[in-house]
Tab-separated table of C-alpha atoms in Angstrom:
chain	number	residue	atom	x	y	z
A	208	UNK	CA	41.585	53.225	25.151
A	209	UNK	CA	41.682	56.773	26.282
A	210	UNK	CA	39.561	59.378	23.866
A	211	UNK	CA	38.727	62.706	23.774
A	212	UNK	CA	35.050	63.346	25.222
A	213	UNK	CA	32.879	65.018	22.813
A	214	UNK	CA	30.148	65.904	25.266
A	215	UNK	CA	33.037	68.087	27.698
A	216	UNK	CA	32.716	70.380	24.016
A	217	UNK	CA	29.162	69.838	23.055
A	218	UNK	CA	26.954	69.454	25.504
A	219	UNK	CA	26.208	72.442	28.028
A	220	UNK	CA	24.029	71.079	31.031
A	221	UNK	CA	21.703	73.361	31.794
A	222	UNK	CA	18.919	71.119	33.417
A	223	UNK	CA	20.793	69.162	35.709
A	224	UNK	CA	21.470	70.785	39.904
A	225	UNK	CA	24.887	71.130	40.940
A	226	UNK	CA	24.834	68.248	43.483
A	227	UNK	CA	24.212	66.194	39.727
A	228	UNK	CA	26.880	67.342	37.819
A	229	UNK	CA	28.923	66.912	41.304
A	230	UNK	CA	27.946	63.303	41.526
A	231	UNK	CA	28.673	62.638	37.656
A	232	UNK	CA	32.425	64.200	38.171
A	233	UNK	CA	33.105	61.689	40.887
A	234	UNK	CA	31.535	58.785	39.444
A	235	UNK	CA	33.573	59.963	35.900
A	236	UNK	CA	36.736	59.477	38.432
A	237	UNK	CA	35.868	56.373	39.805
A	238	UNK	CA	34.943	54.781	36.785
A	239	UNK	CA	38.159	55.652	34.847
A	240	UNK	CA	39.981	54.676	37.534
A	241	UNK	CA	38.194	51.519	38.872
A	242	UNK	CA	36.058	50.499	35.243
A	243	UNK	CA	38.108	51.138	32.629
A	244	UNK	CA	40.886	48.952	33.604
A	245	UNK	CA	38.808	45.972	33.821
A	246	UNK	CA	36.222	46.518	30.831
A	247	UNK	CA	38.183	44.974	27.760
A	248	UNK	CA	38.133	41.837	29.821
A	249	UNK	CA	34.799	41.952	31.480
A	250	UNK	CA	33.040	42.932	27.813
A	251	UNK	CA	34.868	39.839	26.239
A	252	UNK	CA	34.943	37.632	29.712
A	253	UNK	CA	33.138	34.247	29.970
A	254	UNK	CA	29.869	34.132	32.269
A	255	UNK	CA	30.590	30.461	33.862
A	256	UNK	CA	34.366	31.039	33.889
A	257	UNK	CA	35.433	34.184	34.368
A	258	UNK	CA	32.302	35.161	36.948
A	259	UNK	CA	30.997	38.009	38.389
A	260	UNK	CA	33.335	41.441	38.709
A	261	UNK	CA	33.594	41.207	42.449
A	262	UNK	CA	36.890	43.387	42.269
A	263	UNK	CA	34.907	45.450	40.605
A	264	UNK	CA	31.938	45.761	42.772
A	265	UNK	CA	34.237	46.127	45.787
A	266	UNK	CA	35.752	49.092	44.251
A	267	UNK	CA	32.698	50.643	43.606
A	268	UNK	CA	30.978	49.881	47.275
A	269	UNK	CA	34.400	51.158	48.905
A	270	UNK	CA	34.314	54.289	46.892
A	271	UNK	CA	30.949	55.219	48.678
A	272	UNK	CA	29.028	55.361	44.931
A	273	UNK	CA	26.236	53.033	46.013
A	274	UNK	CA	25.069	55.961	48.200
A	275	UNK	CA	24.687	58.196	45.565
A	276	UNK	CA	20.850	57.595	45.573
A	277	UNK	CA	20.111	56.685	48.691
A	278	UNK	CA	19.322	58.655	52.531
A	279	UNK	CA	21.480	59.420	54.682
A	280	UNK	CA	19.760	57.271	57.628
A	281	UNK	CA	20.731	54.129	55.585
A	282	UNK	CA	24.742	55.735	54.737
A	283	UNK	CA	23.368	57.507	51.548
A	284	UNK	CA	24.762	60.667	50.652
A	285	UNK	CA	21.403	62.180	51.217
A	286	UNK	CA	21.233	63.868	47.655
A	287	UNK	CA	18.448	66.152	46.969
A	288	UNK	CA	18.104	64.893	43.418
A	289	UNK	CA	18.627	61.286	43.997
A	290	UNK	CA	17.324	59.931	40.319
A	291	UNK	CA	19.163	62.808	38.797
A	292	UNK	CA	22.047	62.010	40.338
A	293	UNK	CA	22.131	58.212	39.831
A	294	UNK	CA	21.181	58.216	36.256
A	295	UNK	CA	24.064	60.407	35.615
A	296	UNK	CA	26.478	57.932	37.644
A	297	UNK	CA	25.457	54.892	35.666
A	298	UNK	CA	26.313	56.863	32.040
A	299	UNK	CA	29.327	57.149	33.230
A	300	UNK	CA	29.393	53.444	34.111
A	301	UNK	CA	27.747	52.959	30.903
A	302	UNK	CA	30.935	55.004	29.108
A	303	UNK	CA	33.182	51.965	30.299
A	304	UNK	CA	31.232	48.912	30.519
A	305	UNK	CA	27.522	48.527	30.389
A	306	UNK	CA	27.908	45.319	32.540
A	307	UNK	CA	28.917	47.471	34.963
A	308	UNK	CA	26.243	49.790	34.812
A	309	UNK	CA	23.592	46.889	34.614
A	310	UNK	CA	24.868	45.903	37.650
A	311	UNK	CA	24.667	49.037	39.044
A	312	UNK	CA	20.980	49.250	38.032
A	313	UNK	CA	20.076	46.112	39.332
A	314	UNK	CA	21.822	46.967	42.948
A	315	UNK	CA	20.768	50.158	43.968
A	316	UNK	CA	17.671	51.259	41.458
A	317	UNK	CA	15.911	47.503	41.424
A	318	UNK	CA	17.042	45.900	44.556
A	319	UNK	CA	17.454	49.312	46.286
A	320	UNK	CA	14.721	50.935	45.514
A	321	UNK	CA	12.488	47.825	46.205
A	322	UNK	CA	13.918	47.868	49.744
A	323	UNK	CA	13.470	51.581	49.885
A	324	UNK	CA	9.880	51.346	49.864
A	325	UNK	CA	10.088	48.484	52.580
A	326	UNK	CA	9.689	49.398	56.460
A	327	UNK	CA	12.236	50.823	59.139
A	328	UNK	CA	13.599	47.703	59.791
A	329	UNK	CA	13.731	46.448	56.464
A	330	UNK	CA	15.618	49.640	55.291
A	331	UNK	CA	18.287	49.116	58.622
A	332	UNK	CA	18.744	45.461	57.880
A	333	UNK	CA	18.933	45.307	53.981
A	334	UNK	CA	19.445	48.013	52.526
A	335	UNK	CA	21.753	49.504	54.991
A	336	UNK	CA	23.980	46.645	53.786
A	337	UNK	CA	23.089	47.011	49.925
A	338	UNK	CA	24.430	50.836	50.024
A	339	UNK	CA	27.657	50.039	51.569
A	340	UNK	CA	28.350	46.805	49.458
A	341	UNK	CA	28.595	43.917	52.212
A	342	UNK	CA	26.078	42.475	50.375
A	343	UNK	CA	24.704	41.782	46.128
A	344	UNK	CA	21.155	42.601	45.640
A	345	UNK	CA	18.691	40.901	42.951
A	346	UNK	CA	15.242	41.812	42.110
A	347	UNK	CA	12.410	39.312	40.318
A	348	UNK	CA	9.977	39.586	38.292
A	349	UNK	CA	10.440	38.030	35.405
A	350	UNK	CA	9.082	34.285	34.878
A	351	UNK	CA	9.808	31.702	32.303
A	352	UNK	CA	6.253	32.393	30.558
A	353	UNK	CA	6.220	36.134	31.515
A	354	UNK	CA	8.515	38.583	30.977
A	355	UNK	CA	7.293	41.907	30.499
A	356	UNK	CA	3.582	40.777	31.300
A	357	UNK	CA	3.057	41.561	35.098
A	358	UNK	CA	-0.674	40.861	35.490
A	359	UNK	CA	-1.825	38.699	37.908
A	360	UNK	CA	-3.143	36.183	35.305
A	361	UNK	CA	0.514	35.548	34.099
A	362	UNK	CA	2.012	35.126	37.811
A	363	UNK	CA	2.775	32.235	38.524
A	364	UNK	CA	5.164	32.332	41.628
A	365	UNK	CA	3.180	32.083	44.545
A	366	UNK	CA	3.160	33.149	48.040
A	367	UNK	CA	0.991	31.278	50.958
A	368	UNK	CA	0.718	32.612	54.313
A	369	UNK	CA	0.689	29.729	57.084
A	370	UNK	CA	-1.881	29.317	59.549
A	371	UNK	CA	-0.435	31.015	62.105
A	372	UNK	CA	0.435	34.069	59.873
A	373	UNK	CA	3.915	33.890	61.282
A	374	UNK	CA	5.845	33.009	58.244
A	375	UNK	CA	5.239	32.550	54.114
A	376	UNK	CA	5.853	29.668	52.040
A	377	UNK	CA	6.942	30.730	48.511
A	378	UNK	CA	6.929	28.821	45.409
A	379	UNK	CA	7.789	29.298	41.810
A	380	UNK	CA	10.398	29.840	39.000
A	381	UNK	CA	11.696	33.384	38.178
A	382	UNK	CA	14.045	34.012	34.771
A	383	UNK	CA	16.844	36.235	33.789
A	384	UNK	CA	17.609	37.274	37.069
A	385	UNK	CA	20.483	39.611	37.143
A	386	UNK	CA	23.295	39.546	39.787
A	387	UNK	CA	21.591	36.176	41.074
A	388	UNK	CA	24.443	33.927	41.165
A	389	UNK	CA	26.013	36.205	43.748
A	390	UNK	CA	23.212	37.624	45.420
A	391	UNK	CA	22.513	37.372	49.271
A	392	UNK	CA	19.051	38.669	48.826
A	393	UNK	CA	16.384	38.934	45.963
A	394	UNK	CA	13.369	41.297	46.104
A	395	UNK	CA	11.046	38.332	44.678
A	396	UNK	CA	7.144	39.644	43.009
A	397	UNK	CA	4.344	36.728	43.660
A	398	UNK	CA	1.058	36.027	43.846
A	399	UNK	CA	-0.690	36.331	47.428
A	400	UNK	CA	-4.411	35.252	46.750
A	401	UNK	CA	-5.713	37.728	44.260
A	402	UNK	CA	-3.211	40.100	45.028
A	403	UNK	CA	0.461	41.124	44.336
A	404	UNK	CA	3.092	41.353	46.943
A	405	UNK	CA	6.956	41.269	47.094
A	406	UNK	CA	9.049	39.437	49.671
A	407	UNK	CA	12.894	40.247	50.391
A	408	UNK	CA	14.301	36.382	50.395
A	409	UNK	CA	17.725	35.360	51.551
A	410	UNK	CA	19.264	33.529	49.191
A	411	UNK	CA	20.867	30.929	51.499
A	412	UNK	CA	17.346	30.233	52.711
A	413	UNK	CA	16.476	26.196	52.185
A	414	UNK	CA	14.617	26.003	48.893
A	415	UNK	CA	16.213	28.356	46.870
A	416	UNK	CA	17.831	27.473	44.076
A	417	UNK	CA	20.189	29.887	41.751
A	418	UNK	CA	20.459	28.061	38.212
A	419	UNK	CA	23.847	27.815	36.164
A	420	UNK	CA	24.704	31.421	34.723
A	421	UNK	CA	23.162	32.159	31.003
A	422	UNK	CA	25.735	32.668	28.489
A	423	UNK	CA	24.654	35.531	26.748
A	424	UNK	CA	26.158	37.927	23.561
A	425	UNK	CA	26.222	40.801	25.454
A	426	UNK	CA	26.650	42.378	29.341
A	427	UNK	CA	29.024	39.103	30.075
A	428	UNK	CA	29.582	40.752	33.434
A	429	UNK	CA	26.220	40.826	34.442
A	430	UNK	CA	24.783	37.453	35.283
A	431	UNK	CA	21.643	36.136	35.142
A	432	UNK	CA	20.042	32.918	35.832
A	433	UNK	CA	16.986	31.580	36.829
A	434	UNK	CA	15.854	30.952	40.490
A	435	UNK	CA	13.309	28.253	41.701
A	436	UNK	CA	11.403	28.470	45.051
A	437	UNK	CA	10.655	25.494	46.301
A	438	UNK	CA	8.238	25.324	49.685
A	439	UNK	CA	10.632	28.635	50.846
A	440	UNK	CA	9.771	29.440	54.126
A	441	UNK	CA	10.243	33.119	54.197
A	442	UNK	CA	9.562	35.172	57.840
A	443	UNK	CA	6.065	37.432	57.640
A	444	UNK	CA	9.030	40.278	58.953
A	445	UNK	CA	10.113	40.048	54.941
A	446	UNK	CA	7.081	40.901	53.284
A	447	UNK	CA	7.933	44.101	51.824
A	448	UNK	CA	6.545	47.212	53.310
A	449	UNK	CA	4.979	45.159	55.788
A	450	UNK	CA	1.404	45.381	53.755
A	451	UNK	CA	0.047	42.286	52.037
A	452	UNK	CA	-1.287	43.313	47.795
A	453	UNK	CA	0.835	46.211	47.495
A	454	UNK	CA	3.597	44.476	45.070
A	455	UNK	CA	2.291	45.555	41.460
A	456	UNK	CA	2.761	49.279	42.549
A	457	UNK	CA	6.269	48.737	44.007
A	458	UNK	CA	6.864	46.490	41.336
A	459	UNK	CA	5.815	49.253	38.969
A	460	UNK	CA	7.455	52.426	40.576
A	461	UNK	CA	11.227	50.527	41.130
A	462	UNK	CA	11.239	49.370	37.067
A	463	UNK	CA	9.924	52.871	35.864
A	464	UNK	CA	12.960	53.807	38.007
A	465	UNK	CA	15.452	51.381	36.540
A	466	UNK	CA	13.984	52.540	32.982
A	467	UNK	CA	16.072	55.543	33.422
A	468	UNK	CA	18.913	54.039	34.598
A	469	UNK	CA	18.933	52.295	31.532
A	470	UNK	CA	18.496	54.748	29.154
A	471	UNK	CA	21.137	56.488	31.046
A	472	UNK	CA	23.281	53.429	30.405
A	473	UNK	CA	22.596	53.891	26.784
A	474	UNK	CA	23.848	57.426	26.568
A	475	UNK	CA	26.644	56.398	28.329
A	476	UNK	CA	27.477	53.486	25.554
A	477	UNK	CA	26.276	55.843	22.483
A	478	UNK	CA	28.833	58.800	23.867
A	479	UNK	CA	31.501	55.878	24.064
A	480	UNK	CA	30.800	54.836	20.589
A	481	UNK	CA	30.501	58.322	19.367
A	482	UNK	CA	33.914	59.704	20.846
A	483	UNK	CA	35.881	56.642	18.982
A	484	UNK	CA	34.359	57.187	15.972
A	485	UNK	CA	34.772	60.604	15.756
A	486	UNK	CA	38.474	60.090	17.118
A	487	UNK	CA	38.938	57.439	14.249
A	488	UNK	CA	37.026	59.377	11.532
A	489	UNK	CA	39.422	62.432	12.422
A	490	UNK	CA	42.564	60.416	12.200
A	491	UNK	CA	42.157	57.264	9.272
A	492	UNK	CA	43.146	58.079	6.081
A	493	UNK	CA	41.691	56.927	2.853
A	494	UNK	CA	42.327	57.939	-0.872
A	495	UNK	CA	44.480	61.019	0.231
A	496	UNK	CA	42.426	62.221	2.699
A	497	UNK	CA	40.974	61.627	6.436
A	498	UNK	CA	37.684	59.667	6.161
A	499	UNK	CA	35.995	62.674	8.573
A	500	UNK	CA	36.332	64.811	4.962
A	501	UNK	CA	33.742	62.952	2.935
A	502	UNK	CA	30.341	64.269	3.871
A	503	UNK	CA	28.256	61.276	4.626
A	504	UNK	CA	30.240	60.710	7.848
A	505	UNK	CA	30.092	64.610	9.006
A	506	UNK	CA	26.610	64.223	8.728
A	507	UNK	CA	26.271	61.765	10.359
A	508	UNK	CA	28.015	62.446	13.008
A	509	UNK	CA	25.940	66.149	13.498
A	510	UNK	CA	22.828	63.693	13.312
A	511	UNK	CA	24.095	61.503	15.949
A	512	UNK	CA	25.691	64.412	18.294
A	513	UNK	CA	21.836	66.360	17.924
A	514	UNK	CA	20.616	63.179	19.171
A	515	UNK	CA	22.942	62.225	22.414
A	516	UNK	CA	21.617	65.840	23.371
A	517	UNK	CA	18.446	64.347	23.189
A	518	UNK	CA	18.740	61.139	24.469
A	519	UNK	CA	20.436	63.037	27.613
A	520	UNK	CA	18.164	65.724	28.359
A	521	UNK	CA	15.157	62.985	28.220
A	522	UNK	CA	16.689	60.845	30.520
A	523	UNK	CA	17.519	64.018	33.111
A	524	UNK	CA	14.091	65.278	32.652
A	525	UNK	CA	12.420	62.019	33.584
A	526	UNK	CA	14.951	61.112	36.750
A	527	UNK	CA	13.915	65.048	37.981
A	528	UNK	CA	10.179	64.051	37.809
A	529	UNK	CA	11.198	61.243	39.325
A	530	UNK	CA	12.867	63.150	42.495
A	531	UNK	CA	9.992	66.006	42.468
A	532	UNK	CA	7.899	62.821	44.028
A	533	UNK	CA	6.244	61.514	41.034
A	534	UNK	CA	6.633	57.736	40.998
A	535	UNK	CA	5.927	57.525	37.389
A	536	UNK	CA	7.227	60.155	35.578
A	537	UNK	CA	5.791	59.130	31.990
A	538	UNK	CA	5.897	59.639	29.402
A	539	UNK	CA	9.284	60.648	30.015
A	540	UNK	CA	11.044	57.573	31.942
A	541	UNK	CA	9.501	56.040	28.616
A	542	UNK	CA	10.815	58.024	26.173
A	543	UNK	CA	14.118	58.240	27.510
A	544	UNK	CA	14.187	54.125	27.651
A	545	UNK	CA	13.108	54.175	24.131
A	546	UNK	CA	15.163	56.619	22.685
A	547	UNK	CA	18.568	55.976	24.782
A	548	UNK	CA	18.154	52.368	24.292
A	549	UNK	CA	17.707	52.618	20.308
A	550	UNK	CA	20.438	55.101	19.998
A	551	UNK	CA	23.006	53.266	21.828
A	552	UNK	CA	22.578	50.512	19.194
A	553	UNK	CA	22.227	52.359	16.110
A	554	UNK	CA	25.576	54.759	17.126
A	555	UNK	CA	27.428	51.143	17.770
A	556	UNK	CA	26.337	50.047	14.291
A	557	UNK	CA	27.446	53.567	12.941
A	558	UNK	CA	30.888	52.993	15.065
A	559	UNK	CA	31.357	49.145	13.343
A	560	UNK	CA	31.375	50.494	10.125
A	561	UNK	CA	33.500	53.324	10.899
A	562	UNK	CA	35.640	51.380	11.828
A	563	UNK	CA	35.630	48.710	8.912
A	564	UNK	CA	37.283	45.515	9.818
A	565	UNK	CA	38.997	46.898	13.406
A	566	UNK	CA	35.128	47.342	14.164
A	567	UNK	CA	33.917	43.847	13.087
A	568	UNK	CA	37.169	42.142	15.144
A	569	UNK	CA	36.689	41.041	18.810
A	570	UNK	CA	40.353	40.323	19.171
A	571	UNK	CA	43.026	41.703	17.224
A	572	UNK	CA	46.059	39.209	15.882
A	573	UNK	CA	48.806	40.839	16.063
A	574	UNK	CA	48.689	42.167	19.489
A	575	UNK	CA	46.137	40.068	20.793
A	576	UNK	CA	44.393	43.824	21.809
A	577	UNK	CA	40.526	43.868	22.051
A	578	UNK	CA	38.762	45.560	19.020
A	579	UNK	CA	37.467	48.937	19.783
A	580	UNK	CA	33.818	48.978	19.015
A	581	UNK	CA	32.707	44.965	18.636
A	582	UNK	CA	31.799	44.654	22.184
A	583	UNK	CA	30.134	48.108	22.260
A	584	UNK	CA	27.809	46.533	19.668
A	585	UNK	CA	27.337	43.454	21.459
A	586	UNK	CA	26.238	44.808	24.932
A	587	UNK	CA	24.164	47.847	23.474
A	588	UNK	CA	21.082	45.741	22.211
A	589	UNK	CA	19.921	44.294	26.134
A	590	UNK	CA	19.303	47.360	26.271
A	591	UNK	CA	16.379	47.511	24.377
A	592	UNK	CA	15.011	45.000	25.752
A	593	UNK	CA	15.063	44.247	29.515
A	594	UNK	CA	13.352	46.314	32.328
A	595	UNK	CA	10.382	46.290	29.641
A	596	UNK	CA	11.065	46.029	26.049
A	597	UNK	CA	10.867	48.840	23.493
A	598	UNK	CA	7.605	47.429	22.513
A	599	UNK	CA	6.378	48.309	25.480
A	600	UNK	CA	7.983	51.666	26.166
A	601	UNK	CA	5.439	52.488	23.125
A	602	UNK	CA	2.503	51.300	24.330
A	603	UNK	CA	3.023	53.373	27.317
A	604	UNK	CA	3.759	56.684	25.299
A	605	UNK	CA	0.550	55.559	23.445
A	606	UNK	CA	-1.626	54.411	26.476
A	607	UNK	CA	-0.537	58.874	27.849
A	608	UNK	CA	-1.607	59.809	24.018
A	609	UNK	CA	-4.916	58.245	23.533
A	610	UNK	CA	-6.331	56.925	26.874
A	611	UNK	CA	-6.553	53.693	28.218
A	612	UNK	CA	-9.676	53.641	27.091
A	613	UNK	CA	-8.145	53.379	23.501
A	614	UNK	CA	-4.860	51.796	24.440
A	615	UNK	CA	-5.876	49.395	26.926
């Protein structure tokens, strides 16, 4: 469905370079072409059926847009604002499919960035091949007792160097791993000794074992599963950065990373949700009148504009601390996952009962057409929960407030 976009009116962007607003033009382009044409059925698609978007994700890696954060050494577009820029490419993902933009954000922020910390070689041999799309990156964390808890007490994936210090033999269980099923390589977090490290593992590598895809209610498009490592032997050549113990900090600068792209993904979904209802509030009538003419729903709808502008400039302001070479931008990459996260799901609630019963239908009987905000609603609540729950977005606006002294 093709809608006016209220932000082209309403929101002036003063913070972002030119190169950013550049890069969010084309991606705007690509995604209408490329995304929009697919989302209905991606949105509503079946995980174990209908698969991974690989049309999709061809598109996109032939279109040059995995470069947008990335050097030029590797076939980047060697950006200036690199965060900046790729925050703004996945709300415009985000505007058509949040699947799409998840797996976006697992690709090139996760995956990418991971290998972008990694040596010369590593950089030439992966993520050369991650930026131009010949290959589907996946990054790990995650474990079945662990999610958001990365201390070394809860990890339980584990990484033992062999005598001869040529190779490492990794075992363990990681869960929720997105883009798995069809990844060639997953950035994998485990325990060395005492220490933290991460390992770039090739998925075809004997031992490793991608789990049936999780049917989920939301982000059908992006697939996760879980992945077991059993006695993987994995060269020393692929321990990232080529330093043993240094995982927890990678670990920690690539997800404060993706914590923008996702609240940038959650713009993108609440100005989706936004534009329809304010197209539908504008154009239903009810007892003689458009709806748009009672009250409640104009001000609602100035609430809800006042905070996309928000939502927008928090996410922008974090992802240009993030390029001004400050690895964790916080409280800002916080805020912005908080806030973008909570907004996208309260606007999609909004847009449901906008819409009445069109917004509670997935599928539409007469014409078999896909209701206009039901998957909106669906997708928008992962979002306030992976790459480090809400919860914890809090504790880490708290832990800048009061210490860690007081916070912990």
């Amino acid at each position: 469905m093709i809608v006016q976009r209220q932000s082209d009116r309403l929101y002036h962007d003063l913070l972002s370079p030119s190169e950013t607003i550049d890069a969010r033009l084309r991606a705007r382009k690509i995604a209408d072409d490329i995304v929009a044409p697919r989302a209905a059925a991606i949105a509503n698609g079946d995980e174990r059926t209908d698969g991974f978007p690989r049309d999709v994700f061809g598109a996109l890696g032939s279109a040059g847009l995995f470069g947008v954060g990335f050097s030029a050494d590797v076939g980047g577009q060697d950006l200036a604002h690199p965060a900046a820029a790729t925050a703004a490419t996945i709300e415009e993902l985000a505007y058509h499919s949040s699947s799409i933009a998840a797996v976006f954000d697992v690709h090139c922020i996760l995956s990418g960035n991971a290998l972008n910390q990694g040596t010369d070689d590593q950089r030439q041999r992966w993520l050369r091949k991650i930026v131009s799309g010949e290959i589907v990156g996946a990054f790990a964390t995650t474990e079945p007792e662990a999610s958001s808890d990365l201390s070394i007490e809860a990890l339980q994936t584990v990484a033992t160097e062999t005598s001869g210090g040529t190779t490492w033999v990794l075992n363990g269980r990681k869960r929720w791993i997105s883009n798995s099923p069809v990844a060639n390589e997953i950035v994998v977090l485990a325990r060395t000794g005492e220490r933290m490290s991460m390992f770039i593992v090739d998925t075809t590598l004997p031992g490793v074992k991608v789990g049936t895809p999780d049917r989920k209610m939301g982000n059908r498009g992006q697939l996760t599963a879980d992945v077991t490592f059993d006695d993987v032997h994995v060269d020393a050549a692929e321990l990232l950065g080529g330093v043993e113990g240094q995982g927890l900090r990678q670990a920690l600068a690539t997800l404060t990373y993706g914590r923008i792209g996702i609240a940038a993904a959650g713009v993108g979904m609440a100005q989706r949700a936004f534009d329809l209802m304010v197209e539908h509030l504008s154009s239903r009538r009810a007892f003689g009148r458009v709806i748009g003419a009672n009250q409640h729903w104009q001000f609602l709808l100035a609430d809800r504009a006042t905070e996309i502008e928000n939502a927008r400039n928090l996410y922008l302001k974090a992802a240009l601390r993030l390029d001004d070479g400050n690895p964790f931008p916080e409280p800002e990459a916080a805020m912005a996952k908080l806030y973008g996260t909570r907004l996208s799901v309260d606007i999609a609630r909004d847009a449901v009962q906008a819409f009445g019963g069109f917004g509670f239908a997935r599928e539409l009987g007469d014409d078999g057409s896909p209701g206009p905000v039901e998957a909106l609603y669906r997708d928008s609540k992962i979002g306030e929960i992976y790459e480090g729950t809400n919860e914890i977005q809090r504790w880490v606006i708290a832990r800048q407030i009061l210490g860690r002294e007081v916070a912990g």
